[in-house]
Short mmCIF file of C-alpha atoms in Angstrom, two decimals:
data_model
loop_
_atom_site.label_atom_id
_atom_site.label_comp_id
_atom_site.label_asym_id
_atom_site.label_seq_id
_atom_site.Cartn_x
_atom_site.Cartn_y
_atom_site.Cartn_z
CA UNK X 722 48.89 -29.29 12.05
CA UNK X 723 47.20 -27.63 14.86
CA UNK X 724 47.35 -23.53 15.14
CA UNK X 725 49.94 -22.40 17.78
CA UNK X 726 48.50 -19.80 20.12
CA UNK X 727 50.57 -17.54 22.44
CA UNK X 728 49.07 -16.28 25.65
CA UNK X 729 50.28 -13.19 27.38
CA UNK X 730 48.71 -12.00 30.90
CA UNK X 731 50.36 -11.01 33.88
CA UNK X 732 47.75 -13.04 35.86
CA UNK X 733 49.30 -16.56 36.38
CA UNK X 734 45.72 -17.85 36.99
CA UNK X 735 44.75 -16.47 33.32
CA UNK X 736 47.29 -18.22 31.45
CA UNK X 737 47.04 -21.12 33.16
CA UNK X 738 43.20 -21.44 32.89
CA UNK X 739 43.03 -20.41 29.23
CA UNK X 740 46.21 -22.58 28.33
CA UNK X 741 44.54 -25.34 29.32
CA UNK X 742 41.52 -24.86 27.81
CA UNK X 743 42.82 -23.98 23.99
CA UNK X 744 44.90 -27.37 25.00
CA UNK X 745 41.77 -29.33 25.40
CA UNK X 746 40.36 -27.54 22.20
CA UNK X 747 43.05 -29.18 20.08
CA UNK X 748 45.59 -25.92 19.83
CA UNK X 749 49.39 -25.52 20.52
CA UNK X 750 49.43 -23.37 23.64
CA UNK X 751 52.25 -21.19 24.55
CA UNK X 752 51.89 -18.49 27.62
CA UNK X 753 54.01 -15.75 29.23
CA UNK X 754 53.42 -13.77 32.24
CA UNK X 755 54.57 -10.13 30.32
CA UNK X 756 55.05 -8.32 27.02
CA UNK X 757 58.57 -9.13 27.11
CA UNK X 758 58.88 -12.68 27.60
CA UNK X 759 55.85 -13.38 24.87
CA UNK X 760 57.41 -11.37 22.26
CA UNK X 761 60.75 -13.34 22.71
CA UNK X 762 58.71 -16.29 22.31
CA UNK X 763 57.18 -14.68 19.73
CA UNK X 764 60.19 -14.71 17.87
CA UNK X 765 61.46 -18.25 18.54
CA UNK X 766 58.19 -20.39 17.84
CA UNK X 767 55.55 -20.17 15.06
CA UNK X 768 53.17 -18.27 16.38
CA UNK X 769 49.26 -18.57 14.49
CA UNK X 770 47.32 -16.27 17.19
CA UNK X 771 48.19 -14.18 19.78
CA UNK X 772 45.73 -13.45 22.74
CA UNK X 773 47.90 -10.54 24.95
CA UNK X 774 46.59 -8.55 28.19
CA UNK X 775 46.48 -4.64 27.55
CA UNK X 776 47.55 -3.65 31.06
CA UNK X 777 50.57 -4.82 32.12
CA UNK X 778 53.68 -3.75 33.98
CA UNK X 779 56.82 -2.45 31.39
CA UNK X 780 56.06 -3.72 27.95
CA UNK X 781 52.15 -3.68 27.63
CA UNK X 782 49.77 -4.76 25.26
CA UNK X 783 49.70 -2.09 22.68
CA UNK X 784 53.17 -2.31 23.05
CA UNK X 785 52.71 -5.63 21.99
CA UNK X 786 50.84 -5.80 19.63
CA UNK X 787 52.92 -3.00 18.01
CA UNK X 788 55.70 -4.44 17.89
CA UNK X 789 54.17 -7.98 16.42
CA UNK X 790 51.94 -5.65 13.91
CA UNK X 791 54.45 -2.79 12.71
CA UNK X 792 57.76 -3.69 13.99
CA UNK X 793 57.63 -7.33 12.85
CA UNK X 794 54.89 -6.42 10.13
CA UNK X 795 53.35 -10.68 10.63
CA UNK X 796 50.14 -10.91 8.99
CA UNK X 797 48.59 -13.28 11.97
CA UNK X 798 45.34 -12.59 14.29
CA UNK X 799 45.99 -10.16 17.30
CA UNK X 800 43.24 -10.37 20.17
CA UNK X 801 43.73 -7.79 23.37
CA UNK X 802 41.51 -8.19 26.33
CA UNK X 803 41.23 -6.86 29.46
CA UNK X 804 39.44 -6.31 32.81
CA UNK X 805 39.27 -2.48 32.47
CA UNK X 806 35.88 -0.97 30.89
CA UNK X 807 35.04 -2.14 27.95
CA UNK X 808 34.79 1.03 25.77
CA UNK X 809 38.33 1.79 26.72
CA UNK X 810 39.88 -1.30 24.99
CA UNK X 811 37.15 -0.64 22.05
CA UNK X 812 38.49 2.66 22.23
CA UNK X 813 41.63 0.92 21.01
CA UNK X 814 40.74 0.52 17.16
CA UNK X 815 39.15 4.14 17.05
CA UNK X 816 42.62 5.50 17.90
CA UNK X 817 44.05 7.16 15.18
CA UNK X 818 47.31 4.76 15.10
CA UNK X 819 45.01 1.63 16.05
CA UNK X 820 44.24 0.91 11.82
CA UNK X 821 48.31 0.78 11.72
CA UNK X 822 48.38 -1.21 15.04
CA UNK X 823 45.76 -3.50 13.75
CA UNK X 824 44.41 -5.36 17.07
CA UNK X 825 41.80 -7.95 15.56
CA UNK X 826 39.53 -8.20 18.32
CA UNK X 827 39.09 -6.77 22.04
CA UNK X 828 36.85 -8.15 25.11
CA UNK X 829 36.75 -7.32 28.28
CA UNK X 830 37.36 -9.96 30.98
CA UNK X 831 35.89 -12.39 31.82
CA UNK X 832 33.62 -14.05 28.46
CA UNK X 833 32.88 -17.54 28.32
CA UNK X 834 35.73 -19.89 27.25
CA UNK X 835 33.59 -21.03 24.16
CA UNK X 836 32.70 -17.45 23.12
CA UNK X 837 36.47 -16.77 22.63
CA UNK X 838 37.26 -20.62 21.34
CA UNK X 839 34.49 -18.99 18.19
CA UNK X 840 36.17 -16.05 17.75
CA UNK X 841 39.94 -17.21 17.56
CA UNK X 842 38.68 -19.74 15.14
CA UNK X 843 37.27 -17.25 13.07
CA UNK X 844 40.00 -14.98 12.82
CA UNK X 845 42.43 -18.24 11.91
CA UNK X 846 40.25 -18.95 9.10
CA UNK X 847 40.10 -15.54 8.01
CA UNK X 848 43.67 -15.37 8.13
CA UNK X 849 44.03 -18.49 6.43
CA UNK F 729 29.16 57.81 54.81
CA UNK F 730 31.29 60.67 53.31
CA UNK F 731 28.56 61.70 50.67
CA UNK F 732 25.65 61.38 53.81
CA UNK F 733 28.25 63.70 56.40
CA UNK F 734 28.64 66.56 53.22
CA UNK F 735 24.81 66.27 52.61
CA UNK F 736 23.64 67.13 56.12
CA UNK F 737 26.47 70.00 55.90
CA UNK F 738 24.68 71.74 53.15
CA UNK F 739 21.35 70.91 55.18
CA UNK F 740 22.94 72.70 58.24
CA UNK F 741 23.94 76.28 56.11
CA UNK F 742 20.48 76.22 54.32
CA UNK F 743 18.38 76.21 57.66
CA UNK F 744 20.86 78.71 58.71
CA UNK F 745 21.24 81.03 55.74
CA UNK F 746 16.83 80.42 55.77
CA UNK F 747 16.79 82.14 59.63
CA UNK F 748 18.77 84.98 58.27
CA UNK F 749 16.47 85.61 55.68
CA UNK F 750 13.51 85.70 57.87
CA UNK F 751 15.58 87.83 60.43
CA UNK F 752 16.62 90.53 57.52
CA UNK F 753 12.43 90.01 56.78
CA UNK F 754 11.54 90.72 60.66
CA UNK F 755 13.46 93.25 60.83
CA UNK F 756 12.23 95.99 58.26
CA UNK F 757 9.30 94.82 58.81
CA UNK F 758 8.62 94.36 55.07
CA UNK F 759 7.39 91.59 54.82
CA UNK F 760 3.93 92.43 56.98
CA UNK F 761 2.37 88.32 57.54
CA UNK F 762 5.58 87.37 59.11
CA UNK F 763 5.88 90.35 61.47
CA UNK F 764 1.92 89.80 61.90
CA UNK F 765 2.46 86.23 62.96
CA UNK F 766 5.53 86.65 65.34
CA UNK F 767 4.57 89.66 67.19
CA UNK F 768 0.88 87.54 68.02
CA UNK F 769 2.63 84.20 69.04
CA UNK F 770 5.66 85.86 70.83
CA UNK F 771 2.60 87.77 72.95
CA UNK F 772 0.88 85.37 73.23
CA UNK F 773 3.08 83.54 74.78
CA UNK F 774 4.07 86.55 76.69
CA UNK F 775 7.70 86.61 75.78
CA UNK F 776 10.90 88.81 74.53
CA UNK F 777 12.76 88.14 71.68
CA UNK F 778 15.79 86.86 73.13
CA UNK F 779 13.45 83.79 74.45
CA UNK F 780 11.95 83.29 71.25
CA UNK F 781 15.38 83.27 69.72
CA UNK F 782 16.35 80.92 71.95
CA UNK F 783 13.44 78.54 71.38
CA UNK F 784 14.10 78.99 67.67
CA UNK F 785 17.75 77.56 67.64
CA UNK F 786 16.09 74.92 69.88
CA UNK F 787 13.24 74.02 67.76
CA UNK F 788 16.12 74.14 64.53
CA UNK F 789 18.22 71.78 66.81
CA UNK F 790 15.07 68.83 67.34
CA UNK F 791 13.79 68.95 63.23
CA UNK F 792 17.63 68.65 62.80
CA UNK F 793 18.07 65.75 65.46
CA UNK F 794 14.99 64.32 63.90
CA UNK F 795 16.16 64.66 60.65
CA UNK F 796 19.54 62.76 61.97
CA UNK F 797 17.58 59.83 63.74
CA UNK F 798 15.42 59.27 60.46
CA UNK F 799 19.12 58.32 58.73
CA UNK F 800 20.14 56.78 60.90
CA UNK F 801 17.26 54.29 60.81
CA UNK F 802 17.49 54.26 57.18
CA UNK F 803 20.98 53.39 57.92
CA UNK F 804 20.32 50.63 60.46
CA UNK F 805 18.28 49.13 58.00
CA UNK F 806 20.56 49.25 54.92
CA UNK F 807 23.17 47.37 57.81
CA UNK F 808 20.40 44.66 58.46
CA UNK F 809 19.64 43.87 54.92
CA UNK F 810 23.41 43.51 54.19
CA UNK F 811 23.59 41.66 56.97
CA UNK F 812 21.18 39.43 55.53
CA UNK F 813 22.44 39.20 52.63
CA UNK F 814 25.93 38.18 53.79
CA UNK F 815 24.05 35.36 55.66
CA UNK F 816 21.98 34.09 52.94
CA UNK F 817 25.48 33.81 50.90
CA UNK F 818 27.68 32.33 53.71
CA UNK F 819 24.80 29.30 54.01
CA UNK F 820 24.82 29.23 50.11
CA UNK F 821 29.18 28.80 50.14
CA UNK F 822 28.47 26.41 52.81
CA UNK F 823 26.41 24.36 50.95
CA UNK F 824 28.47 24.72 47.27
CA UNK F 825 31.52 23.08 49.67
CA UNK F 826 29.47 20.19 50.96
CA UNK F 827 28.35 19.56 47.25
CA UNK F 828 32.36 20.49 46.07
CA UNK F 829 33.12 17.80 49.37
CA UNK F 830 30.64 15.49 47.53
CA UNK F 831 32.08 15.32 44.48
CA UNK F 832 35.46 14.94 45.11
CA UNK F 833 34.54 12.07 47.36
CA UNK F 834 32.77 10.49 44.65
CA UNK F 835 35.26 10.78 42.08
CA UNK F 836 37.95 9.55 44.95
CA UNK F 837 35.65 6.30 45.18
CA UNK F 838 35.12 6.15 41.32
CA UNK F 839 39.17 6.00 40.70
CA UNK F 840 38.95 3.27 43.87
CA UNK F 841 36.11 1.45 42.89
CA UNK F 842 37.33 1.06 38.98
CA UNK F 843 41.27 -0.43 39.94
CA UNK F 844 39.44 -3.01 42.08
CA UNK F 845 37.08 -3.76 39.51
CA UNK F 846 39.54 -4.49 37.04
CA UNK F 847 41.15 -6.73 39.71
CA UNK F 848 38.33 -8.34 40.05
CA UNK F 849 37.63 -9.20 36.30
CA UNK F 850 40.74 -10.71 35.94
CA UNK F 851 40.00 -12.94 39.00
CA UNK F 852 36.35 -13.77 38.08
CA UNK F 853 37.76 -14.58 34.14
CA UNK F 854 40.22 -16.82 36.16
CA UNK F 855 37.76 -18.63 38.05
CA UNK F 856 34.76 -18.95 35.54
CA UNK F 857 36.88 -20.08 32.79
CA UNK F 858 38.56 -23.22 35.38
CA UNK F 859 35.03 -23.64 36.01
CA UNK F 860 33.89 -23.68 32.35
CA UNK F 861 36.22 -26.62 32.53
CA UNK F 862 34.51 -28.45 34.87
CA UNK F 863 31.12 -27.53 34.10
CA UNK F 864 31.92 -29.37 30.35
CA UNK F 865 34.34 -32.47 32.01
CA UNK F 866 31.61 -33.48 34.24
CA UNK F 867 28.51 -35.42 34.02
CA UNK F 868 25.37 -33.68 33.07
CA UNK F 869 23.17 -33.59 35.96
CA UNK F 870 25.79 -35.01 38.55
CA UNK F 871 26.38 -33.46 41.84
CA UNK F 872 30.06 -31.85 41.25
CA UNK F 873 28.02 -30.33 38.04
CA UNK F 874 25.49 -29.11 39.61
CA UNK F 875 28.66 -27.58 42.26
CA UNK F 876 29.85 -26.29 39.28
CA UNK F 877 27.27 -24.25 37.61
CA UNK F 878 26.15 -22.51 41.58
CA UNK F 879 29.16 -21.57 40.86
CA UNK F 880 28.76 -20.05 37.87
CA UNK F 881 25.62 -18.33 38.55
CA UNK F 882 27.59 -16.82 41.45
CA UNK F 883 30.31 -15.86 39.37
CA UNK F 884 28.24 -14.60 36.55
CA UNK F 885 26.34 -12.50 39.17
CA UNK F 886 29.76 -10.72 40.62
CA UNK F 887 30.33 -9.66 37.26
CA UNK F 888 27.14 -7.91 36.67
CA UNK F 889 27.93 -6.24 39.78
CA UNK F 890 31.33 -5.22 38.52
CA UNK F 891 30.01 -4.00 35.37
CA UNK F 892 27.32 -1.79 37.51
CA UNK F 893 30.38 -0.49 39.38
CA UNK F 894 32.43 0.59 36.47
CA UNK F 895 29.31 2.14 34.87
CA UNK F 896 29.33 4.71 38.24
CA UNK F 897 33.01 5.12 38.02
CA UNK F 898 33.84 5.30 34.52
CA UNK F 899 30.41 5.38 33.04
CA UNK F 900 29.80 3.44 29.49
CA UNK F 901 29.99 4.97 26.14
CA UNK F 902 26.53 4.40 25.02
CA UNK F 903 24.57 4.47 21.89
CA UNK F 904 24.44 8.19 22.02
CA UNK F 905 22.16 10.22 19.44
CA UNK F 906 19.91 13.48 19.62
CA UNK F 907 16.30 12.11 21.39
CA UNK F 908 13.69 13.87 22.59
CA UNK F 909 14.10 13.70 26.55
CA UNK F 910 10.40 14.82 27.60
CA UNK F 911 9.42 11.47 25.32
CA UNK F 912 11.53 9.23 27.68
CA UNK F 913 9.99 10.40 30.10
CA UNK F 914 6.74 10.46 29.49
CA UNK F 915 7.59 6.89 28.83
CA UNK F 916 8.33 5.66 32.04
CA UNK F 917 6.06 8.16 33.64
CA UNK F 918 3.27 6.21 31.74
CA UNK F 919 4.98 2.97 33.36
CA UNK F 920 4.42 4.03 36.52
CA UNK F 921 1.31 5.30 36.40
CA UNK F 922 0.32 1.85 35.44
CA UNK F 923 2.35 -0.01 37.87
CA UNK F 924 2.05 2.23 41.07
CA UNK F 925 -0.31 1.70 43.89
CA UNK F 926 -3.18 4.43 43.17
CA UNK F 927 -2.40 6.07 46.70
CA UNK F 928 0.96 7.37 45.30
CA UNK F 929 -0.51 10.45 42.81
CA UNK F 930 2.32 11.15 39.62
CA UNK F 931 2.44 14.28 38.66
CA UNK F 932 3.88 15.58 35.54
CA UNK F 933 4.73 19.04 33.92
CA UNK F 934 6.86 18.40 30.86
CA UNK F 935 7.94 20.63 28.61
CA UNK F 936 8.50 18.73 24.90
CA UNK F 937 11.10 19.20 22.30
CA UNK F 938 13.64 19.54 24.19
CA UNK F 939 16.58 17.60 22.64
CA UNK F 940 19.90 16.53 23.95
CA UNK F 941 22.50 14.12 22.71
CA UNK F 942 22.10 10.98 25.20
CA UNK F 943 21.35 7.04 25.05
CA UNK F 944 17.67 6.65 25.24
CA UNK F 945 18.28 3.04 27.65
CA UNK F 946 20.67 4.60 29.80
CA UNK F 947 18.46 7.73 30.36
CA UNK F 948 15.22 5.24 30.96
CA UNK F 949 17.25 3.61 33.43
CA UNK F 950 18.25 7.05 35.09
CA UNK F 951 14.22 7.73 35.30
CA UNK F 952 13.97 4.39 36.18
CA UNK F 953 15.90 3.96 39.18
CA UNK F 954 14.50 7.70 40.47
CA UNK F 955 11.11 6.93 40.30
CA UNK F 956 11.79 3.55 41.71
CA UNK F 957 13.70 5.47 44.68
CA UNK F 958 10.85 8.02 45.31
CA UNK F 959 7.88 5.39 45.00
CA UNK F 960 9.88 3.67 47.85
CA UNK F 961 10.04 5.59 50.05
CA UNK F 962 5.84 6.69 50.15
CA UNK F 963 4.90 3.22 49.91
CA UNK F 964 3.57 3.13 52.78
CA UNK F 965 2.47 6.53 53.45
CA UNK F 966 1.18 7.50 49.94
CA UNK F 967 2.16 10.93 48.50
CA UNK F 968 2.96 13.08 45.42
CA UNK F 969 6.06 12.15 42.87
CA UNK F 970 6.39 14.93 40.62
CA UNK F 971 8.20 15.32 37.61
CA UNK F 972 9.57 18.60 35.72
CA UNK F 973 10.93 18.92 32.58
CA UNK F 974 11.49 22.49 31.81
CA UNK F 975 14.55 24.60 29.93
CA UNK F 976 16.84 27.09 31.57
CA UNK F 977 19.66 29.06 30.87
CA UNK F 978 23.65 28.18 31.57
CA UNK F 979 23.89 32.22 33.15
CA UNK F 980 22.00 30.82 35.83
CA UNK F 981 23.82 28.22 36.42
CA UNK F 982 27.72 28.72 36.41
CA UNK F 983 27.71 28.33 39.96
CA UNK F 984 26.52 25.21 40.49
CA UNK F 985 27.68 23.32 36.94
CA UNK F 986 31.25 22.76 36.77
CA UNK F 987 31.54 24.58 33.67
CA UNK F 988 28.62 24.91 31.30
CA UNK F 989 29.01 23.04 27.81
CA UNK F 990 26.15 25.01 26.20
CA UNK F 991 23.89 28.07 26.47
CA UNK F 992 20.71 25.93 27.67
CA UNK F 993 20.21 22.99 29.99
CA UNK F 994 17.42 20.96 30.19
CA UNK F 995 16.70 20.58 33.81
CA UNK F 996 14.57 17.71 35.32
CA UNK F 997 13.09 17.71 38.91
CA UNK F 998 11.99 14.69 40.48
CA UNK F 999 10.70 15.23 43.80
CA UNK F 1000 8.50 12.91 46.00
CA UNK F 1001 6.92 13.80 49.43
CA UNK F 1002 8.09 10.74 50.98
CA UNK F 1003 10.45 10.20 53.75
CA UNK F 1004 13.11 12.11 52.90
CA UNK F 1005 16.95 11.15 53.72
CA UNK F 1006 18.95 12.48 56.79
CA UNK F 1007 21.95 14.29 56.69
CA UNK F 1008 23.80 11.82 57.22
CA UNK F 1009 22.70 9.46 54.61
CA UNK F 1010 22.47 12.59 51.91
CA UNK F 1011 26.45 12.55 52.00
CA UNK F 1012 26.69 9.25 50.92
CA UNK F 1013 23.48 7.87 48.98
CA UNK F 1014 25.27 8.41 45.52
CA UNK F 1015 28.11 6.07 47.03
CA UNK F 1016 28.77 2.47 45.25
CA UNK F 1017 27.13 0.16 47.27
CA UNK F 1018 25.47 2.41 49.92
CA UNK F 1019 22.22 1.70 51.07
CA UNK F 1020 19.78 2.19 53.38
CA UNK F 1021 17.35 -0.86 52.14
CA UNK F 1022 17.27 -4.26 53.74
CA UNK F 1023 20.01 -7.21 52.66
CA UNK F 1024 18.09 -7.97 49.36
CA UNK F 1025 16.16 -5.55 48.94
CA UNK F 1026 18.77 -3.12 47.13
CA UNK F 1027 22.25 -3.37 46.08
CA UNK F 1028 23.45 0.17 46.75
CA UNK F 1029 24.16 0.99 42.86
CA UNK F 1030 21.17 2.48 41.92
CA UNK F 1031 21.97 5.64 42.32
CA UNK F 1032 25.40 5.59 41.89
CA UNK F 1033 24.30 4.41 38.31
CA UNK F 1034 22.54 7.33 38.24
CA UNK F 1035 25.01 9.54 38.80
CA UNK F 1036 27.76 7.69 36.40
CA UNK F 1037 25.42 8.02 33.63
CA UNK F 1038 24.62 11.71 34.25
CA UNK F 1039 28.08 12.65 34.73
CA UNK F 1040 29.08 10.49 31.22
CA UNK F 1041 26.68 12.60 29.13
CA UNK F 1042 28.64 16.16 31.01
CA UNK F 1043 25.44 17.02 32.90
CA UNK F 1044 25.27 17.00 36.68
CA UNK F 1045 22.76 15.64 39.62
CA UNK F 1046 21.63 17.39 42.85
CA UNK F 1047 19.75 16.56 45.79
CA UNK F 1048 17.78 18.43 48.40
CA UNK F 1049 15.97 16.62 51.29
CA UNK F 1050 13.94 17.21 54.10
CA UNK F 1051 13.87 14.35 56.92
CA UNK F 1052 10.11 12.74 56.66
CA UNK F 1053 8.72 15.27 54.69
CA UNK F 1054 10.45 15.65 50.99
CA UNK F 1055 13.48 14.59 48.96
CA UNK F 1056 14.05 16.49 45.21
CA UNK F 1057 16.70 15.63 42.77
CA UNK F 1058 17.65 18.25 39.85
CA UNK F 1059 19.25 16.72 36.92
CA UNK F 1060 21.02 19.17 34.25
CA UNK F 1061 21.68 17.98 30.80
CA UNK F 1062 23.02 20.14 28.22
CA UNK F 1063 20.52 20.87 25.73
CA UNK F 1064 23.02 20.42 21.89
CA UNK F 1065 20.00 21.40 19.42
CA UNK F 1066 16.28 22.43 18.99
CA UNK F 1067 13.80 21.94 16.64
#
């Protein structure tokens, strides 16, 4: 069966650009437009990989990947990305609290579509 | 004032008490020289004693006036020299605001500059990764594919630009360890001394060991985009870029530094007699996307980059210009160790 892979970004255009391509790449896609509404999806479909935004309105990535991390303690692959700096999300793992919080991967907007097909493949397996 | 009004006071009673010794002298005639020398000059002039007593409170009255005059020119000067000095600092304030103005423009544009750039990201990931799509759907070598990577170029292009951008406003944390900074630039002075048309002379004065905690790229880009700057603008005229590299003291520079991190700064003066920037244009050359080059020639971020990277490793940038004769930029970099 084909990993299920839950898209959070409160850019429509994101979503729908990325859902489409992890569709064509053989994946389950499912996407929200805010922390909120992906972590109640979270909760009511199998979830393998979860790619989330780190800014967004209300419930924001960390917040995010908190709750799916600590909160919900799931052992599956986390990836954050976003358009800000890059050394600020790679900040993210030096945090004190980011070893607890356990984001897998960060990148900073925009990477090739194949670049990040690699990388959520790798983490799957390593997850496996 | 006070202590100068009390001083000529006690002048005043010692010229006085002085004439009543001379009179008490005069009068018994003890002292023989003086008698000698008044009775001959008050005959000579063919006058009485009340006359010469008379002259001689004049003649006490013009050394005293004199006396008076010769303070107050002291005094008139003392006033110009503070009044010099009071110029010198009000044209120093003024220029501490402008730089002050400066900065807080800069950072204004740097807070700007970095929300739309991560506006922009998400739009560019947006696009490029529909057109990723297309780019693999479509026929190799088609038209629409050939549509489709244009666009890619273009896109890939905008987000080098971004990246420059967010460098100036945020700066990027870079590989940072202790280097040698006279090496780095004897580096790319060596670079341009190969590359630069022989009627631009380099001169350099660099003082070695000198070692601060930076990224060795980013700081050869800093040189980079300097020298680049300065070798502009004599290209056609020819001229003298010079390059310092000396060590100074943080006492000497709390007024101009922000706040100093460490006792010593490693200062570095590039100057070039080229054509120097205007006013104007001084205000705004470390602006994103300011520039005074043609449409292709420059894209405005080379000195903002500059000033990004400068700021990211807590040191600070300067400039001083002259219009068509000079332009001079001071970079401070705190100095962490020494060998």
């Amino acid at each position: 069966m084909s990993a299920h892979i839950l898209i959070i970004d409160d850019e429509e255009a994101i979503t729908k650009s990325l859902g489409r391509f992890f569709k064509k790449s053989g994946f389950m896609v499912s996407t929200a437009s805010n922390g909120e509404e992906g972590l109640r999806i979270f909760d009511t479909e199998l979830i393998d990989l979860v790619i989330t935004d780190m800014l967004m309105p209300e419930v924001d990535g960390l917040e995010v990947i908190r709750e799916i991390k600590q909160e919900r303690a799931r052992k599956i692959p986390v990836i954050g990305m976003s358009g800000e700096i890059s050394d600020e999300i790679v900040d993210i793992p030096l945090l004190p609290i980011s070893p607890l919080l356990g984001v897998d991967f960060t990148f900073q907007k925009p990477i090739p579509n194949n670049d990040l097909l690699n990388k959520v493949k790798e983490l799957l397996e390593l997850y496996k | 004032m006070e202590r100068k009004a009390n001083q000529s006071v006690v002048d005043l009673l010692f010229i006085l008490f002085f004439e009543i010794l001379l009179i008490i002298y005069i009068e018994n005639y003890e002292n023989y020289w003086v008698f000698h020398i008044y009775t001959r000059v008050r005959d000579y002039f063919n006058m009485d004693d009340g006359t010469v007593g008379i002259l001689g409170v004049c003649f006490f009255f013009i050394i005293y006036g004199a006396r008076r005059a010769k303070e107050g020119k002291k005094f008139s000067e003392s006033l110009f020299n503070i009044n010099n000095e009071l110029k010198e600092q009000i044209i120093y304030r003024e220029k501490m605001e402008k730089i002050l103005l400066r900065k807080q423009r800069l950072e204004s544009i740097g807070t700007l500059s970095s929300g739309i750039a991560h506006d922009f990201n998400n739009i560019l990931y947006a696009i490029s990764s529909f057109n990723e799509m297309n780019i693999q759907a479509l026929p190799e070598g088609s038209d629409e594919w050939d549509n489709s990577m244009e666009i890619q170029k273009s896109v890939n292009r905008a987000t080098e630009l971004i990246k420059q951008i967010l460098i100036y406003s945020k700066g990027i944390e870079g590989d940072m360890k202790l280097i040698d900074i006279g090496d780095i630039l004897l580096n790319v002075i060596a670079m341009f001394k190969q590359t630069t048309n022989p009627n631009i002379k380099i001169i350099d004065k660099i003082q070695l060991s000198i070692y601060i905690v930076a990224d060795p790229t980013q700081m050869h880009q800093v040189f980079l985009n300097l020298f680049s700057n300065s070798v502009y603008a004599m290209k056609s005229t020819g001229g003298e870029l010079k390059v310092v590299l000396e060590k100074v003291n943080s006492q000497d520079l709390f007024e101009i530094l922000d706040s100093c991190k460490t006792n010593e700064y490693a200062k570095i003066t590039v100057s070039d007699t080229g054509t120097g920037i205007s006013e104007g244009v001084l205000n705004k050359i470390f602006d994103p996307f300011f520039t005074t080059k043609k449409v292709g020639e420059g894209t405005g971020l080379g000195l903002s980059v500059v000033y990004g990277i400068i700021k990211k490793h807590d040191g600070e940038i300067f400039v001083d210009s002259e219009e068509g004769k000079s332009t001079s930029f001071s970079i401070y970099l705190p100095i962490k160790k020494e060998n």
